[in-house]
Amino acid sequence: MRAILIEKDGVALKDIPESALPEGDVTVAIEYSTLNYKDGLALTGAAPVVRKFPMIPGVDFAGTVTASAHGDFKPGDKVILNSWGVGELHWGGLAQQARVKGDWLIPLPSAFTTRQAMAIGTAGYTAMLCILVLEAHGVSPQNGEVAVSGASGGVGSVAIAVLAKLGYTVAAITGKPQEEAYLKGLGASVILDRHELPAVPKPLEKERWAGAVDTVGGVVLSALCAQMRYHGVIAACGLAGGAAFAGNVMPFILRGVMLAGVESVYVPKEQRIVAWNRLARDLELRHVESMMHEIGLEDALKLAPDLIAGKRHGRIVVNVNR
Ligand code: NDP
């Protein structure tokens, strides 16, 4: 099988014998994988995402089961995998085959092809986890405007499309105001250049956001905290702009603002199925098509630096058989 292999001294596209696949009770013929931000970090070595060598990167994949000793899956079943340490500790999706624990897999929702599922990918599934958190804490379209940062990226694009479909007024916070047509096409009402946010916000800025999906962290998260309305909720999932952020407790103790962390890696299977079913209901396929760009395995190596530099928009789908 062809696969991208990361070794301590470099990364390359290689032919690997099937016998080298790791332990697991389900083998999958992968059809599509993707390039998420974390995959970009793994491929470029920009952060220590890979914790075991040699490693096949790729935190997600969709494909067809070819062998199974797991009660829930049989050959021919279409499946999706998101995270569980795949691509970091266990060989991942940037390959033509994978062998994993069946407990990590979920059935492909009937609304999606394997290609569409990977156009959504871990980024889109995480966007939906963020929206579920906003809903669970009482944010609704009547409460006011919501913000999405890192708007043109994978998580941001899906979050905008779903929130707009649910009736929210969505402000897209972006470093690429030139992507206005793309962002408005997804459903954003307002485009806000992130450089216009206060670089050093006051403890409390003018109230604006009822909710926020933050994929950026850093100064953007600092500004969002200060601009939240009474009882506003931020779902924070990313660090594209930096892991550290300067903060002040005033929004939390005077406005009851909630800062909720979102992680996607070890979410229980039942919640994953809820998130994917909500994506099937609330994400229009026309948006899935508009945000995806398909590449082959070899291109993944070339595009990873651009992804980490924030030069891409939307989702990069990897056709592993191309
Ligand atoms: P993408 O690379 O697709 O998008 C990231 C976006 O962030 C870019 O398109 C850009 O959008 C913005 N950005 C990039 N660099 C900077 C910068 N230096 N400063 C501010 N903004 C920047 O990534 P994903 O959407 O896949 O992931 C987004 C974030 O969410 C990542 O940090 C990722 O690690 C995290 N994540 C976390 C998960 C979890 O489980 N918690 C799961 C999935 C993702 P624009 O130009 O429009 O501002």
Coordinates of N, CA, C and O in Angstrom, one line a residue, residues 15-148:
D15 N 6.0 2.8 -0.4 CA 5.3 1.6 -0.5 C 5.6 0.8 0.7 O 6.7 0.5 1.0
I16 N 4.5 0.4 1.4 CA 4.6 -0.4 2.6 C 3.9 -1.7 2.5 O 2.8 -1.7 2.1
P17 N 4.5 -2.8 3.0 CA 3.8 -4.1 2.9 C 2.6 -4.1 3.9 O 2.7 -3.5 5.0
E18 N 1.5 -4.7 3.5 CA 0.3 -4.7 4.3 C 0.6 -5.4 5.6 O 0.0 -5.1 6.7
S19 N 1.6 -6.3 5.6 CA 1.9 -7.0 6.8 C 2.4 -6.1 7.9 O 2.5 -6.5 9.1
A20 N 2.8 -4.9 7.5 CA 3.4 -3.9 8.5 C 2.3 -3.2 9.3 O 2.6 -2.5 10.2
L21 N 1.0 -3.4 8.8 CA -0.1 -2.6 9.5 C -0.1 -3.0 11.0 O 0.2 -4.1 11.4
P22 N -0.4 -2.0 11.9 CA -0.4 -2.3 13.3 C -1.6 -3.2 13.7 O -2.4 -3.5 12.9
E23 N -1.6 -3.5 15.0 CA -2.7 -4.3 15.6 C -4.0 -3.6 15.5 O -4.1 -2.4 15.6
G24 N -5.1 -4.4 15.4 CA -6.4 -3.8 15.4 C -7.4 -4.9 15.0 O -7.0 -5.9 14.3
D25 N -8.7 -4.7 15.3 CA -9.6 -5.8 14.9 C -10.4 -5.5 13.6 O -11.3 -6.2 13.2
V26 N -10.2 -4.3 13.0 CA -10.8 -4.0 11.7 C -9.8 -3.4 10.8 O -9.0 -2.5 11.1
T27 N -9.8 -3.9 9.5 CA -9.0 -3.4 8.5 C -9.9 -2.6 7.5 O -11.0 -3.1 7.1
V28 N -9.4 -1.4 7.1 CA -10.2 -0.6 6.2 C -9.4 -0.2 5.0 O -8.2 0.1 5.1
A29 N -10.1 -0.4 3.8 CA -9.5 0.2 2.6 C -9.9 1.6 2.5 O -11.1 2.0 2.4
I30 N -8.9 2.5 2.7 CA -9.2 3.9 2.8 C -9.5 4.5 1.4 O -8.9 4.1 0.5
E31 N -10.6 5.3 1.4 CA -10.9 6.0 0.1 C -10.4 7.4 0.2 O -9.8 7.9 -0.7
Y32 N -10.8 8.1 1.3 CA -10.4 9.5 1.4 C -9.9 9.8 2.8 O -10.4 9.2 3.8
S33 N -8.9 10.7 2.9 CA -8.5 11.2 4.2 C -8.5 12.7 4.0 O -9.1 13.2 3.0
T34 N -7.9 13.5 4.9 CA -7.9 14.9 4.8 C -6.6 15.5 5.3 O -5.8 14.8 5.9
L35 N -6.5 16.8 5.1 CA -5.4 17.5 5.8 C -6.1 18.5 6.8 O -6.7 19.5 6.4
N36 N -6.0 18.1 8.1 CA -6.4 19.0 9.1 C -5.2 19.8 9.6 O -4.1 19.4 9.3
Y37 N -5.5 20.8 10.4 CA -4.3 21.6 10.9 C -3.3 20.7 11.6 O -2.1 20.9 11.4
K38 N -3.8 19.8 12.4 CA -2.9 18.9 13.2 C -2.1 18.0 12.2 O -0.9 17.8 12.5
D39 N -2.7 17.6 11.1 CA -1.9 16.9 10.1 C -0.8 17.8 9.5 O 0.3 17.3 9.2
G40 N -1.1 19.1 9.3 CA -0.1 20.0 8.8 C 1.1 20.1 9.8 O 2.2 20.1 9.4
L41 N 0.7 20.1 11.1 CA 1.8 20.2 12.1 C 2.6 18.9 12.1 O 3.9 19.0 12.2
A42 N 2.0 17.8 11.9 CA 2.7 16.5 11.9 C 3.6 16.4 10.6 O 4.8 16.1 10.8
L43 N 3.1 16.8 9.5 CA 3.9 16.7 8.2 C 5.0 17.7 8.2 O 6.1 17.4 7.6
T44 N 4.8 18.9 8.7 CA 5.9 19.9 8.7 C 6.9 19.7 9.9 O 7.9 20.3 9.9
G45 N 6.4 19.0 10.9 CA 7.2 18.9 12.2 C 7.1 20.2 13.0 O 7.9 20.4 13.9
A46 N 6.2 21.1 12.6 CA 6.1 22.4 13.3 C 5.7 22.3 14.8 O 6.0 23.2 15.6
A47 N 5.1 21.1 15.2 CA 4.8 20.9 16.6 C 4.9 19.4 16.8 O 4.7 18.6 15.8
P48 N 5.3 18.9 18.0 CA 5.5 17.5 18.2 C 4.2 16.7 18.3 O 3.9 16.1 19.4
V49 N 3.5 16.6 17.2 CA 2.2 15.9 17.2 C 2.5 14.4 17.1 O 1.8 13.6 17.8
V50 N 3.5 14.0 16.4 CA 3.8 12.6 16.2 C 4.6 12.1 17.5 O 5.6 12.7 17.8
R51 N 4.1 11.1 18.1 CA 4.8 10.7 19.4 C 5.3 9.3 19.3 O 5.8 8.7 20.3
K52 N 5.3 8.7 18.1 CA 5.8 7.3 17.9 C 6.3 7.2 16.4 O 5.6 7.7 15.5
F53 N 7.5 6.7 16.2 CA 8.0 6.6 14.8 C 8.3 5.2 14.5 O 8.7 4.4 15.4
P54 N 8.3 4.8 13.2 CA 7.7 5.6 12.1 C 6.2 5.7 12.3 O 5.6 4.8 12.9
M55 N 5.6 6.8 11.7 CA 4.2 7.1 11.8 C 3.6 7.4 10.5 O 4.2 8.2 9.7
I56 N 2.4 6.8 10.2 CA 1.6 7.3 9.1 C 0.7 8.4 9.7 O -0.1 8.1 10.6
P57 N 0.8 9.6 9.2 CA 0.0 10.7 9.7 C -1.5 10.6 9.2 O -1.8 9.7 8.4
G58 N -2.3 11.5 9.6 CA -3.7 11.5 9.1 C -4.6 11.2 10.2 O -4.8 10.0 10.6
V59 N -5.2 12.2 10.9 CA -6.1 11.9 12.0 C -7.5 11.5 11.7 O -8.3 11.1 12.6
D60 N -7.8 11.4 10.4 CA -9.1 10.9 10.0 C -9.1 10.2 8.7 O -8.2 10.4 7.9
F61 N -10.1 9.3 8.5 CA -10.2 8.7 7.2 C -11.6 8.2 7.0 O -12.4 8.0 8.0
A62 N -12.0 7.9 5.8 CA -13.3 7.2 5.5 C -13.0 6.2 4.4 O -12.2 6.4 3.5
G63 N -13.7 5.0 4.6 CA -13.4 3.9 3.6 C -14.3 2.8 3.8 O -15.4 2.9 4.5
T64 N -13.9 1.6 3.3 CA -14.7 0.4 3.4 C -14.0 -0.7 4.2 O -12.8 -1.0 3.9
V65 N -14.7 -1.3 5.1 CA -14.1 -2.4 5.9 C -13.8 -3.6 4.9 O -14.6 -4.0 4.1
T66 N -12.6 -4.1 5.1 CA -12.2 -5.3 4.3 C -12.1 -6.6 5.1 O -12.1 -7.7 4.6
A67 N -11.8 -6.4 6.4 CA -11.7 -7.5 7.3 C -12.1 -7.0 8.7 O -11.8 -5.9 9.1
S68 N -12.9 -7.9 9.5 CA -13.3 -7.4 10.8 C -13.5 -8.6 11.7 O -14.1 -9.6 11.4
A69 N -12.9 -8.4 13.0 CA -13.2 -9.4 14.0 C -14.0 -8.7 15.1 O -14.1 -9.1 16.3
H70 N -14.6 -7.5 14.7 CA -15.4 -6.7 15.7 C -16.9 -6.9 15.3 O -17.3 -6.9 14.2
G71 N -17.7 -7.1 16.4 CA -19.1 -7.4 16.2 C -19.9 -6.4 15.4 O -20.9 -6.7 14.8
D72 N -19.5 -5.1 15.5 CA -20.3 -4.1 14.9 C -20.0 -3.9 13.4 O -20.8 -3.1 12.7
F73 N -19.0 -4.5 12.9 CA -18.6 -4.2 11.5 C -18.3 -5.5 10.7 O -17.8 -6.5 11.3
K74 N -18.7 -5.5 9.4 CA -18.4 -6.6 8.5 C -17.8 -6.0 7.2 O -18.0 -4.9 6.9
P75 N -17.1 -6.9 6.4 CA -16.6 -6.4 5.2 C -17.7 -5.8 4.3 O -18.8 -6.3 4.3
G76 N -17.3 -4.7 3.7 CA -18.3 -4.0 2.9 C -18.9 -2.7 3.6 O -19.4 -1.8 2.9
D77 N -18.8 -2.7 4.9 CA -19.4 -1.6 5.6 C -18.6 -0.3 5.4 O -17.3 -0.3 5.4
K78 N -19.3 0.8 5.2 CA -18.6 2.1 5.0 C -18.4 2.7 6.4 O -19.4 2.8 7.2
V79 N -17.3 3.2 6.7 CA -17.0 3.7 8.1 C -16.2 5.1 8.0 O -15.6 5.4 7.0
I80 N -16.2 5.8 9.2 CA -15.4 7.0 9.4 C -14.6 6.8 10.6 O -15.1 6.2 11.6
L81 N -13.4 7.4 10.6 CA -12.7 7.4 11.9 C -12.2 8.9 12.1 O -11.7 9.5 11.1
N82 N -12.4 9.4 13.3 CA -11.9 10.7 13.7 C -11.0 10.5 14.9 O -11.5 10.1 16.0
S83 N -9.8 10.9 14.8 CA -8.9 11.0 16.0 C -8.6 9.7 16.8 O -8.1 8.8 16.2
W84 N -8.8 9.7 18.1 CA -8.4 8.6 19.0 C -6.9 8.4 19.0 O -6.4 7.3 19.2
G85 N -6.2 9.5 18.6 CA -4.7 9.3 18.6 C -4.2 8.8 17.3 O -3.0 8.6 17.2
V86 N -5.1 8.5 16.4 CA -4.6 8.0 15.1 C -3.9 9.1 14.3 O -4.2 10.3 14.4
G87 N -2.8 8.7 13.7 CA -1.9 9.7 13.1 C -0.9 10.4 14.1 O -0.1 11.2 13.7
E88 N -1.1 10.0 15.3 CA -0.1 10.5 16.4 C 0.6 9.4 17.1 O 1.8 9.4 17.2
L89 N -0.2 8.4 17.5 CA 0.3 7.2 18.2 C 0.0 5.9 17.5 O 0.6 4.9 17.8
H90 N -0.9 5.9 16.6 CA -1.3 4.7 15.8 C -1.4 5.1 14.4 O -1.9 6.2 14.1
W91 N -1.0 4.3 13.5 CA -0.9 4.6 12.0 C -2.3 5.2 11.5 O -3.3 4.6 11.8
G92 N -2.2 6.3 10.8 CA -3.4 7.0 10.4 C -3.8 6.9 9.0 O -3.6 5.9 8.3
G93 N -4.5 8.0 8.5 CA -5.3 7.9 7.3 C -4.6 8.3 6.0 O -5.2 8.1 4.9
L94 N -3.4 8.8 6.0 CA -2.7 9.2 4.8 C -2.0 8.0 4.2 O -0.8 8.0 4.0
A95 N -2.9 7.0 3.9 CA -2.4 5.7 3.4 C -3.6 5.0 2.7 O -4.7 5.5 2.8
Q96 N -3.3 4.0 1.9 CA -4.4 3.3 1.3 C -5.1 2.3 2.2 O -6.2 1.8 1.8
Q97 N -4.5 1.9 3.3 CA -5.2 1.0 4.2 C -4.9 1.4 5.7 O -3.9 2.0 5.9
A98 N -5.8 1.0 6.6 CA -5.5 1.2 8.0 C -6.1 0.0 8.7 O -7.0 -0.7 8.3
R99 N -5.4 -0.3 9.9 CA -6.0 -1.3 10.8 C -6.1 -0.6 12.1 O -5.1 -0.1 12.7
V100 N -7.3 -0.7 12.7 CA -7.6 0.1 13.9 C -8.5 -0.7 14.8 O -9.0 -1.8 14.4
K101 N -8.8 -0.2 16.0 CA -9.8 -0.8 16.9 C -11.2 -0.5 16.3 O -11.5 0.7 16.1
G102 N -12.0 -1.5 16.3 CA -13.4 -1.2 15.8 C -14.1 -0.2 16.6 O -15.0 0.5 16.2
D103 N -13.8 -0.2 17.9 CA -14.5 0.8 18.8 C -14.2 2.2 18.4 O -14.9 3.1 18.9
W104 N -13.2 2.5 17.6 CA -12.9 3.8 17.2 C -13.7 4.3 16.0 O -13.8 5.4 15.6
L105 N -14.3 3.3 15.3 CA -15.0 3.6 14.0 C -16.5 3.9 14.3 O -17.1 3.4 15.2
I106 N -17.1 4.8 13.4 CA -18.5 4.9 13.4 C -19.0 4.7 12.0 O -18.2 4.9 11.0
P107 N -20.2 4.2 11.8 CA -20.8 4.0 10.5 C -20.9 5.3 9.7 O -21.2 6.3 10.3
L108 N -20.6 5.3 8.4 CA -20.7 6.5 7.6 C -22.2 6.9 7.5 O -23.1 6.0 7.2
P109 N -22.6 8.1 7.9 CA -24.0 8.5 7.8 C -24.5 8.4 6.4 O -23.7 8.7 5.5
S110 N -25.7 7.9 6.2 CA -26.2 7.7 4.8 C -26.3 9.0 4.0 O -26.3 8.9 2.8
A111 N -26.3 10.1 4.7 CA -26.4 11.4 4.0 C -25.1 11.7 3.2 O -25.1 12.6 2.3
F112 N -24.0 11.1 3.5 CA -22.7 11.5 3.0 C -22.0 10.3 2.2 O -22.1 9.1 2.6
T113 N -21.3 10.7 1.2 CA -20.3 9.7 0.6 C -19.0 9.8 1.4 O -18.9 10.7 2.2
T114 N -18.1 8.9 1.2 CA -16.9 8.9 1.9 C -16.1 10.2 1.6 O -15.4 10.8 2.5
R115 N -16.2 10.7 0.4 CA -15.5 11.9 0.0 C -16.1 13.1 0.7 O -15.4 14.0 1.3
Q116 N -17.5 13.2 0.8 CA -18.1 14.3 1.5 C -17.8 14.2 3.0 O -17.5 15.3 3.6
A117 N -17.8 13.0 3.5 CA -17.5 12.9 5.0 C -16.1 13.4 5.3 O -15.9 14.0 6.3
M118 N -15.2 13.2 4.4 CA -13.8 13.7 4.6 C -13.7 15.2 4.2 O -12.8 15.9 4.8
A119 N -14.5 15.7 3.4 CA -14.6 17.1 3.2 C -15.0 17.8 4.5 O -14.5 18.9 4.8
I120 N -15.8 17.1 5.3 CA -16.1 17.6 6.6 C -15.0 17.3 7.6 O -14.4 18.2 8.2
G121 N -14.7 16.0 7.7 CA -13.5 15.6 8.4 C -13.5 15.9 9.9 O -14.6 16.3 10.5
T122 N -12.4 15.8 10.5 CA -12.3 16.1 12.0 C -12.5 17.6 12.2 O -13.1 17.9 13.2
A123 N -12.2 18.4 11.2 CA -12.4 19.9 11.4 C -13.9 20.1 11.5 O -14.4 20.8 12.4
G124 N -14.7 19.5 10.6 CA -16.2 19.8 10.6 C -16.9 19.1 11.8 O -17.8 19.7 12.4
Y125 N -16.4 17.9 12.2 CA -16.9 17.3 13.3 C -16.6 18.1 14.6 O -17.5 18.2 15.5
T126 N -15.5 18.7 14.7 CA -15.1 19.5 15.8 C -16.0 20.8 15.8 O -16.4 21.3 16.9
A127 N -16.2 21.4 14.6 CA -17.1 22.5 14.5 C -18.5 22.2 15.1 O -19.1 23.0 15.9
M128 N -19.0 21.0 14.8 CA -20.3 20.6 15.3 C -20.2 20.4 16.8 O -21.1 20.8 17.6
L129 N -19.1 19.8 17.3 CA -19.0 19.7 18.8 C -19.1 21.1 19.5 O -19.7 21.2 20.5
C130 N -18.4 22.1 18.8 CA -18.5 23.4 19.4 C -19.9 24.0 19.4 O -20.4 24.6 20.4
I131 N -20.6 23.7 18.3 CA -22.0 24.2 18.3 C -22.9 23.5 19.3 O -23.8 24.1 19.9
L132 N -22.7 22.2 19.5 CA -23.4 21.5 20.5 C -23.2 22.1 21.9 O -24.1 22.2 22.7
V133 N -21.9 22.5 22.1 CA -21.6 23.1 23.4 C -22.3 24.5 23.6 O -22.9 24.8 24.6
L134 N -22.3 25.3 22.5 CA -23.1 26.6 22.6 C -24.6 26.3 22.9 O -25.2 26.9 23.8
E135 N -25.1 25.3 22.2 CA -26.6 25.0 22.4 C -26.8 24.5 23.9 O -27.7 24.9 24.5
A136 N -25.9 23.6 24.3 CA -26.1 23.0 25.7 C -26.0 24.1 26.8 O -26.6 23.9 27.8
H137 N -25.4 25.2 26.5 CA -25.3 26.3 27.4 C -26.2 27.5 27.1 O -26.0 28.6 27.6
G138 N -27.2 27.2 26.3 CA -28.3 28.1 26.2 C -28.2 29.2 25.1 O -29.0 30.1 25.0
V139 N -27.2 29.1 24.2 CA -27.1 30.1 23.1 C -28.1 29.7 22.1 O -28.2 28.5 21.7
S140 N -28.8 30.7 21.6 CA -29.8 30.5 20.5 C -29.8 31.7 19.6 O -29.3 32.8 20.0
P141 N -30.3 31.5 18.4 CA -30.3 32.7 17.4 C -30.9 34.0 18.0 O -30.4 35.0 17.6
Q142 N -31.9 33.8 18.9 CA -32.5 35.0 19.4 C -31.6 35.8 20.3 O -31.8 37.0 20.6
N143 N -30.5 35.2 20.8 CA -29.7 35.8 21.8 C -28.8 36.9 21.2 O -28.2 37.8 21.9
G144 N -28.6 36.8 19.9 CA -27.8 37.8 19.2 C -26.7 37.2 18.3 O -26.7 36.0 18.1
E145 N -25.8 38.1 17.8 CA -24.8 37.8 16.9 C -23.8 36.7 17.4 O -23.4 36.9 18.6
V146 N -23.3 35.8 16.6 CA -22.2 34.9 17.1 C -21.0 35.1 16.2 O -21.1 35.5 15.0
A147 N -19.8 34.8 16.7 CA -18.6 35.0 16.0 C -17.9 33.7 15.7 O -18.0 32.8 16.6
V148 N -17.3 33.6 14.6 CA -16.5 32.4 14.3 C -15.1 32.9 13.9 O -15.0 33.7 12.9

